[in-house]
XYZ file of C-alpha atoms in Angstrom:
415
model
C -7.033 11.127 -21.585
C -3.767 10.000 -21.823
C -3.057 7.515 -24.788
C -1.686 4.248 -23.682
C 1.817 3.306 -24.946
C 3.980 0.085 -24.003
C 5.905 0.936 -21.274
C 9.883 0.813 -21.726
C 11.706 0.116 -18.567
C 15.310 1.037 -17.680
C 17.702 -1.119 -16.364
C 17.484 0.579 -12.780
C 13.775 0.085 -13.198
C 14.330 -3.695 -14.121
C 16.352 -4.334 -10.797
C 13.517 -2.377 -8.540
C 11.242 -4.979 -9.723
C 13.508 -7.785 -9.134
C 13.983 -6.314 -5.703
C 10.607 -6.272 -5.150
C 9.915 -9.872 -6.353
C 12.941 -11.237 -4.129
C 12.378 -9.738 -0.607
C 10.099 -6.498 -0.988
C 6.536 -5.787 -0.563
C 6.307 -7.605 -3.465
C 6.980 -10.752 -1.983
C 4.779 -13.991 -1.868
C 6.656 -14.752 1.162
C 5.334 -11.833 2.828
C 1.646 -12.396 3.064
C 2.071 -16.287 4.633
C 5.146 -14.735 7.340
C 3.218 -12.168 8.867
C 0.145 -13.979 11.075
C -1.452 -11.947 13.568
C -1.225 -13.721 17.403
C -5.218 -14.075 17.006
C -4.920 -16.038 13.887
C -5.461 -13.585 11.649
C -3.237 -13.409 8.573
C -1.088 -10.045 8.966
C -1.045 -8.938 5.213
C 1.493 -6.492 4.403
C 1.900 -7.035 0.905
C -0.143 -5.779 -1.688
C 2.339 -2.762 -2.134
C 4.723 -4.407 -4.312
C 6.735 -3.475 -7.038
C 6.379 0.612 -6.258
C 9.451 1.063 -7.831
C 8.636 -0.901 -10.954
C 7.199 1.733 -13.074
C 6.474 5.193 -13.600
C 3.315 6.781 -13.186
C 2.290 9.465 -15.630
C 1.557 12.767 -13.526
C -1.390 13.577 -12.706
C -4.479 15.085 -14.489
C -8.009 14.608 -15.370
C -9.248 11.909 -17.725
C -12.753 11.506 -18.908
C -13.460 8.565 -17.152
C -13.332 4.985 -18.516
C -15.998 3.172 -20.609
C -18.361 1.752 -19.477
C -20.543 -1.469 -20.503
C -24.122 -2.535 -20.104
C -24.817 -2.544 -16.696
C -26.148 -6.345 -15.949
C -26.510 -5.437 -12.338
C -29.715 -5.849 -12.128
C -30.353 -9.207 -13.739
C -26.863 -10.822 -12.720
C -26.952 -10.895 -9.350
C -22.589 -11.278 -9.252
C -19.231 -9.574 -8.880
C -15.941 -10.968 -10.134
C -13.714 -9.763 -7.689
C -10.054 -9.911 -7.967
C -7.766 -9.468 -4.482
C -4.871 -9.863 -3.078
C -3.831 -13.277 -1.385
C -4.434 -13.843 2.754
C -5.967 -10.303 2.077
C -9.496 -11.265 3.214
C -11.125 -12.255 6.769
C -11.691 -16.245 6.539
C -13.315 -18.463 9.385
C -11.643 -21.587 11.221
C -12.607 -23.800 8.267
C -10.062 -21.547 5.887
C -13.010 -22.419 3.087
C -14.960 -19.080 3.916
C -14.753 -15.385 3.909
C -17.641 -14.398 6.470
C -17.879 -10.120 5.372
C -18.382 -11.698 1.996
C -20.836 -14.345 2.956
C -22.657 -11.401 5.341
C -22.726 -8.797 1.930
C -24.414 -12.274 -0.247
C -27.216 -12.458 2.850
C -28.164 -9.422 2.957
C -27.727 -8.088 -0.779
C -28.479 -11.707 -2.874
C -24.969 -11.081 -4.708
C -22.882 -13.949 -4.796
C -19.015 -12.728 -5.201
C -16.866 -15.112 -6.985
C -13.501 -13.912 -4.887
C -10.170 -14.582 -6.830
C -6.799 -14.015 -5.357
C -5.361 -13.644 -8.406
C -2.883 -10.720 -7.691
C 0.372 -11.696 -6.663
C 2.379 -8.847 -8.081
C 1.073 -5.157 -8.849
C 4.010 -5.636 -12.484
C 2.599 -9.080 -13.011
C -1.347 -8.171 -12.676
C -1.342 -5.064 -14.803
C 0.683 -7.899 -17.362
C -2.757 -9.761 -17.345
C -4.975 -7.240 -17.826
C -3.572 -4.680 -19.926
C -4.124 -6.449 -22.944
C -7.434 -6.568 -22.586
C -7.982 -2.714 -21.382
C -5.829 -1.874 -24.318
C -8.301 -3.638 -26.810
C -11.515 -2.499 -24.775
C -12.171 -5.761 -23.855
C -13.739 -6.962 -20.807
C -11.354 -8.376 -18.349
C -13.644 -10.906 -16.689
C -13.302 -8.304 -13.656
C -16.222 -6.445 -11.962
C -13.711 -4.843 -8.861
C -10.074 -5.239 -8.550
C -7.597 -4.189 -6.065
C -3.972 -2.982 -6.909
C -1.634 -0.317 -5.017
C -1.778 3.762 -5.419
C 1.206 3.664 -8.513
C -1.005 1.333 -10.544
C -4.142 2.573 -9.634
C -2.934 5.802 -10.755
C -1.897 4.568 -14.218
C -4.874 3.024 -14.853
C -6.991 6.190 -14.265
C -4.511 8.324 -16.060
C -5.391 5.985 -19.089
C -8.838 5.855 -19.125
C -9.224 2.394 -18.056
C -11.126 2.277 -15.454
C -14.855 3.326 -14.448
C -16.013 6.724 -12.686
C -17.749 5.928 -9.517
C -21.270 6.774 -9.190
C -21.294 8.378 -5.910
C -24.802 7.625 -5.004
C -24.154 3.686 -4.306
C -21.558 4.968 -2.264
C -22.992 6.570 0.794
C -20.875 4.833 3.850
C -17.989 5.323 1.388
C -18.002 9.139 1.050
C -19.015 9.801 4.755
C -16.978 7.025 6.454
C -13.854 7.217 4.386
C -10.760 9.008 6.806
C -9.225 12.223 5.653
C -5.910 11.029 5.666
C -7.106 9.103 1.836
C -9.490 11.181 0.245
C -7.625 12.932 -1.669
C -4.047 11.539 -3.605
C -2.419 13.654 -6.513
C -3.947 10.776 -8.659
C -7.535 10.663 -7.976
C -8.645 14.142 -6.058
C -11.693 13.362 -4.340
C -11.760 9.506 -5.080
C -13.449 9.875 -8.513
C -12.780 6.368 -9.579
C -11.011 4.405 -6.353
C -11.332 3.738 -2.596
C -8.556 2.555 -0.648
C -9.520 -1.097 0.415
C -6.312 -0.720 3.253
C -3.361 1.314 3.917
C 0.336 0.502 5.032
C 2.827 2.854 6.789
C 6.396 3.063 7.233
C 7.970 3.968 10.249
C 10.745 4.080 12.258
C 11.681 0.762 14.308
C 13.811 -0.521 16.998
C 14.967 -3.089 19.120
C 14.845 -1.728 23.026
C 17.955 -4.008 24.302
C 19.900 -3.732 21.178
C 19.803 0.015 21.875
C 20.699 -0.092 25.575
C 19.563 3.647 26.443
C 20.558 5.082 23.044
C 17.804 7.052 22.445
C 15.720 7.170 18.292
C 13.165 9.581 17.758
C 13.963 10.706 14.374
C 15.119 9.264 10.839
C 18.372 11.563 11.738
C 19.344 9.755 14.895
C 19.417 7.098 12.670
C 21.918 8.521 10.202
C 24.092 10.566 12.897
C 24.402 9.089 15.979
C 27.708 7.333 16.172
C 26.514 5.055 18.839
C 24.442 3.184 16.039
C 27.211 2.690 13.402
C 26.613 -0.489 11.281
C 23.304 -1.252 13.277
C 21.034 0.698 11.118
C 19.098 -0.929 8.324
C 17.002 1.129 5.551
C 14.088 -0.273 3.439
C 15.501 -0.864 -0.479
C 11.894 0.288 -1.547
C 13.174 3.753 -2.805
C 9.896 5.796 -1.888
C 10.005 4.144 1.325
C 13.964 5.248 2.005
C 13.723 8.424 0.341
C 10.326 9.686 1.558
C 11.196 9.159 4.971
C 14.147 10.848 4.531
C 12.849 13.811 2.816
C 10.386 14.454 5.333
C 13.315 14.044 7.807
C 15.074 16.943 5.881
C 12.027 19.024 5.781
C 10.854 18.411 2.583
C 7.706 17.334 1.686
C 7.296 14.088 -0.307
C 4.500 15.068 -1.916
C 5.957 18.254 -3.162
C 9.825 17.620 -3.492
C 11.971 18.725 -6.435
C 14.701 17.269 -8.390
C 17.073 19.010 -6.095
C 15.491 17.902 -2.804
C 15.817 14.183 -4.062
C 19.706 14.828 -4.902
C 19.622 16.324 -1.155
C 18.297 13.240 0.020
C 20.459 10.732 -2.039
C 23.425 12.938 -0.605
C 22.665 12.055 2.888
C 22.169 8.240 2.814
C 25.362 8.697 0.313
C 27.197 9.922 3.596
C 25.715 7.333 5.938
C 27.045 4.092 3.731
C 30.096 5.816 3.178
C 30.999 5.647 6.865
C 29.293 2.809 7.484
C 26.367 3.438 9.791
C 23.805 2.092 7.510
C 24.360 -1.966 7.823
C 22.224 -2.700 4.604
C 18.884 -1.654 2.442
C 16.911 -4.822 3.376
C 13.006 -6.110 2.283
C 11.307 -7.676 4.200
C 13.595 -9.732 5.655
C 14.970 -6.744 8.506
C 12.628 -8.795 10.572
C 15.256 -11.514 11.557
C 18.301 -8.876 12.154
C 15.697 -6.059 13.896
C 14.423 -9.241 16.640
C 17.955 -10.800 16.749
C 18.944 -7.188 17.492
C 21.704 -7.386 14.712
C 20.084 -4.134 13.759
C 19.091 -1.913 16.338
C 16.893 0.387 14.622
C 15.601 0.728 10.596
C 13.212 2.358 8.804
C 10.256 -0.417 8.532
C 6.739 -1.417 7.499
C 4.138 -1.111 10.171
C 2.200 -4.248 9.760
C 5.587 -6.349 10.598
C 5.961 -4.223 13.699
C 2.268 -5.244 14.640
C 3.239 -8.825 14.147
C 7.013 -8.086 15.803
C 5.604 -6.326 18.935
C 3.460 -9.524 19.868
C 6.274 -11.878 19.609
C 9.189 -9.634 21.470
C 9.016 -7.015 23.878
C 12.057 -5.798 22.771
C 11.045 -4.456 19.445
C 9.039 -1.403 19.428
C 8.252 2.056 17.303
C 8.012 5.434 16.992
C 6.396 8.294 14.523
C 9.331 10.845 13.967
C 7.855 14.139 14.460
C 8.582 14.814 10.440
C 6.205 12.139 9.661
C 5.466 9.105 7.787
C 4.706 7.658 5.185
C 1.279 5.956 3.762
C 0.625 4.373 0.934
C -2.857 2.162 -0.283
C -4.055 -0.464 -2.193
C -7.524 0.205 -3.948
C -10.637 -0.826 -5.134
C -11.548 0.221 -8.883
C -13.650 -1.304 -11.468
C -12.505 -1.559 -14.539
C -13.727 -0.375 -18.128
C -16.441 -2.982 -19.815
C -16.971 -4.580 -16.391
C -20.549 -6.205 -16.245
C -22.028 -5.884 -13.331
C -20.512 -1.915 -11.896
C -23.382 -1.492 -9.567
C -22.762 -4.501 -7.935
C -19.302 -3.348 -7.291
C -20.141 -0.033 -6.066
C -22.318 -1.838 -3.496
C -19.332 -4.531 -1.979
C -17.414 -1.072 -2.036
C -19.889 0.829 0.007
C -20.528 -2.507 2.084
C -16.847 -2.217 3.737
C -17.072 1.351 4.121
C -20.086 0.080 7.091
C -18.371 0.042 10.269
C -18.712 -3.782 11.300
C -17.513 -4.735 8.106
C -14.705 -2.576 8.055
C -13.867 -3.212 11.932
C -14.264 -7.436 11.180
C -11.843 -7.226 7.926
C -9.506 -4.989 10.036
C -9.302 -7.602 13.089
C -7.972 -10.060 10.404
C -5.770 -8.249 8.580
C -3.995 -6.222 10.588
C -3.665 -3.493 7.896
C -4.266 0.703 8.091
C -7.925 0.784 8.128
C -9.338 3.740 6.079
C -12.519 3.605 7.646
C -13.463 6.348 10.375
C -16.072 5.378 13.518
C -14.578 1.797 13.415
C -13.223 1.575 16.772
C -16.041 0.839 18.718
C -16.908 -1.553 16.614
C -13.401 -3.407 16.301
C -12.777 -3.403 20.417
C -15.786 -5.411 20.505
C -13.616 -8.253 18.529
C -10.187 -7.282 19.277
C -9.427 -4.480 21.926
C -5.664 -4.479 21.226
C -6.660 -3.600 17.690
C -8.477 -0.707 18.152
C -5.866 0.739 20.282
C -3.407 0.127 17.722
C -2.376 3.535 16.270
C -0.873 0.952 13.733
C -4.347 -0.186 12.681
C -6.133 2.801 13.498
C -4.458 6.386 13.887
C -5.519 8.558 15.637
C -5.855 12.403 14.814
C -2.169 13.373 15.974
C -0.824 10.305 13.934
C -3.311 10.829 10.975
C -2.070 14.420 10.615
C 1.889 13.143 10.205
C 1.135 11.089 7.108
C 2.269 11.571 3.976
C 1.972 10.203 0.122
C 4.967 9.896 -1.768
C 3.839 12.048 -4.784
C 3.309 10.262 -8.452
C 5.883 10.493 -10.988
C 6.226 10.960 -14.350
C 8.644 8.048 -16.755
C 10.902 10.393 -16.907
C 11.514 11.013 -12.968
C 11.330 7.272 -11.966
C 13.943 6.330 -14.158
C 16.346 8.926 -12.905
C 15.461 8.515 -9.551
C 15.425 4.705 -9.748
C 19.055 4.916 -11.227
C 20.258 7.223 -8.592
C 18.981 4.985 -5.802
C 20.078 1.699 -7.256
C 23.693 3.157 -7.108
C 23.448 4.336 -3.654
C 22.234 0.615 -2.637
C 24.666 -1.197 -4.620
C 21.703 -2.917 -6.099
């Protein structure tokens, strides 16, 4: 087990965060834009701040510590999400999977959304963890870079796999098994989010985009391309574009891939690194195509025709946000249970119609056409083999490689 130490960021690491506070995934502003034409909140944050710290690289711990199991007498969870990352009825007062999991198991969950930041959260807790100390938290939910940390530290619990039946059988192959957690030892993705390649049909007026190179090449597109100013998001995508695989790549490959978005500013066809806030230029059609998030696209499709996607035939990227308990949490069983409970299909497909997000849930469709048939034939929501099998992680890192990669990007960005 890795032995925790304060982390020291570098100035290039300081303005990722920032970044990702102002207008990334980070961004508060995210989660109440994005609505989904149902009603349904389209949450695409919970991904913040990748770029805010390193992750040690991988390797196995000996699991967390645990505490007296009060499961059985304190019928609870504390359970600490996301915000607008829950299903909630027309009165906005109730979360109905959470209600249906308190019916049927007696376990009242006292649901906090709590987590506004992936930097800021691990701020709160880490004291605590550090000490030993209970954190007040039965189940929390933070994205893969954090999740990975914690694990690599020791400070979070090893699963029992028994109170996790639908979870093991249900969960899609595309998640079962990061560079941080082989086999899901101690997490399961609660949702996923992909990036992808966008466009805006009349902006490009026949000019055809099927790859993260017709974005960087074509002439016809100079100063009307926009890339994310996430770096795994940028870089991954155009890794895979070169050939390289972003869970794999070297220090050279990265340099590669710096080289070529070097080449694109310099002559201008990149318009700007953007967050979130592509959305505006990418409708408006100031920006004909960009490398983008696929939950806005969900969102964007509904509202204009004109804006539309496609899956370069290098791949994707996918990244999660996940459940784990952490150490001296009180009632672990309890957790395992809510877990397992969204692994169920009608849970799963219910949370999914709401949110919008990557389900990681297999045999859901059926069961989310019944509420929303759009949904279930959203390769967006749910992909389908041929998509599933074009995703890709962007591998962990150690301290060492985010800073220099963090430096090298902010300098190509101008951030």
């Amino acid at each position: 087990m890795e032995q925790y130490e304060p982390d020291r960021l570098s100035p290039a690491q300081v303005a990722a965060m920032r970044r990702s506070f102002r207008n990334g995934r980070a961004a508060l502003s995210r989660r109440s834009l994005l609505r989904a034409s149902a009603g349904g909140a389209l949450a695409v944050g919970g991904l913040g701040a990748l770029s805010g710290c390193g992750i040690p690289a991988a390797g196995q711990t000996q699991g967390g510590v645990s505490a007296e199991d009060h499961s059985a007498k304190e019928k609870t969870i504390n359970f600490s999400n996301w915000t607008e990352y829950m299903d909630v009825d027309d009165s906005g007062k109730h979360h109905p999977t959470l209600d249906a999991f308190t019916k049927r198991s007696g376990i009242s969950v006292k649901y906090t959304e709590d987590i506004n930041d992936n930097v800021e959260f691990f701020g709160k807790i880490k004291p605590q963890l550090a000490a030993g100390q209970d954190t007040g938290r039965d189940l929390i939910v933070v994205t893969d870079w954090l999740a990975a940390r914690l694990i690599r530290f020791g400070w979070v619990q090893k699963l029992n796999a028994s109170n996790l039946p639908h979870a093991y059988a249900n969960l899609s192959a595309q998640f079962r098994s990061p560079d941080w957690d082989p086999g899901r030892a101690y997490s399961y993705p609660w949702q996923g989010i992909s990036t992808v390649v966008a466009f805006n049909k009349k902006a490009l007026n026949g000019i055809e985009v099927k790859s993260v190179s017709d974005l960087l090449d074509n002439p016809k597109l100079k100063g009307r391309v926009g890339f994310l100013s996430e770096m795994r998001d940028s870089m991954g995508m155009t890794l895979l574009d070169m050939g390289k695989d972003p869970e794999k790549f070297t220090d050279d490959d990265f340099d590669a891939a710096i080289a070529r978005l070097q080449k694109a500013v310099d002559k201008g066809q990149i318009r700007r690194f953007t967050g979130n806030d592509y959305t505006s230029d990418l409708t408006k059609g100031d920006l004909a195509a960009c490398v983008a998030w696929a939950g806005d696209i969900v969102q964007l499709k509904a509202d204009s025709p004109d804006v539309d996607f496609i899956i370069p035939d290098s791949g994707y990227l996918t990244s999660t946000d996940n459940m784990l308990i952490p150490n001296k949490a009180r009632h672990k069983t309890n957790a395992e249970r809510l877990m397992d409970f969204y692994y169920e299909p009608g849970p799963a497909a219910q949370l999914a119609a709401y949110i919008n997000y990557v389900c990681p849930v297999d045999a859901v469709k059926d069961e989310l056409a019944k509420i929303d048939k759009s949904a279930a034939d959203n390769p967006l929501i749910l992909p389908d083999k041929a998509m599933a099998a074009k995703s890709h992680a962007f591998r962990s890192l150690t301290q060492k490689e985010e800073t220099a990669y963090e430096e090298k990007f902010a300098k190509l960005t101008g951030a």
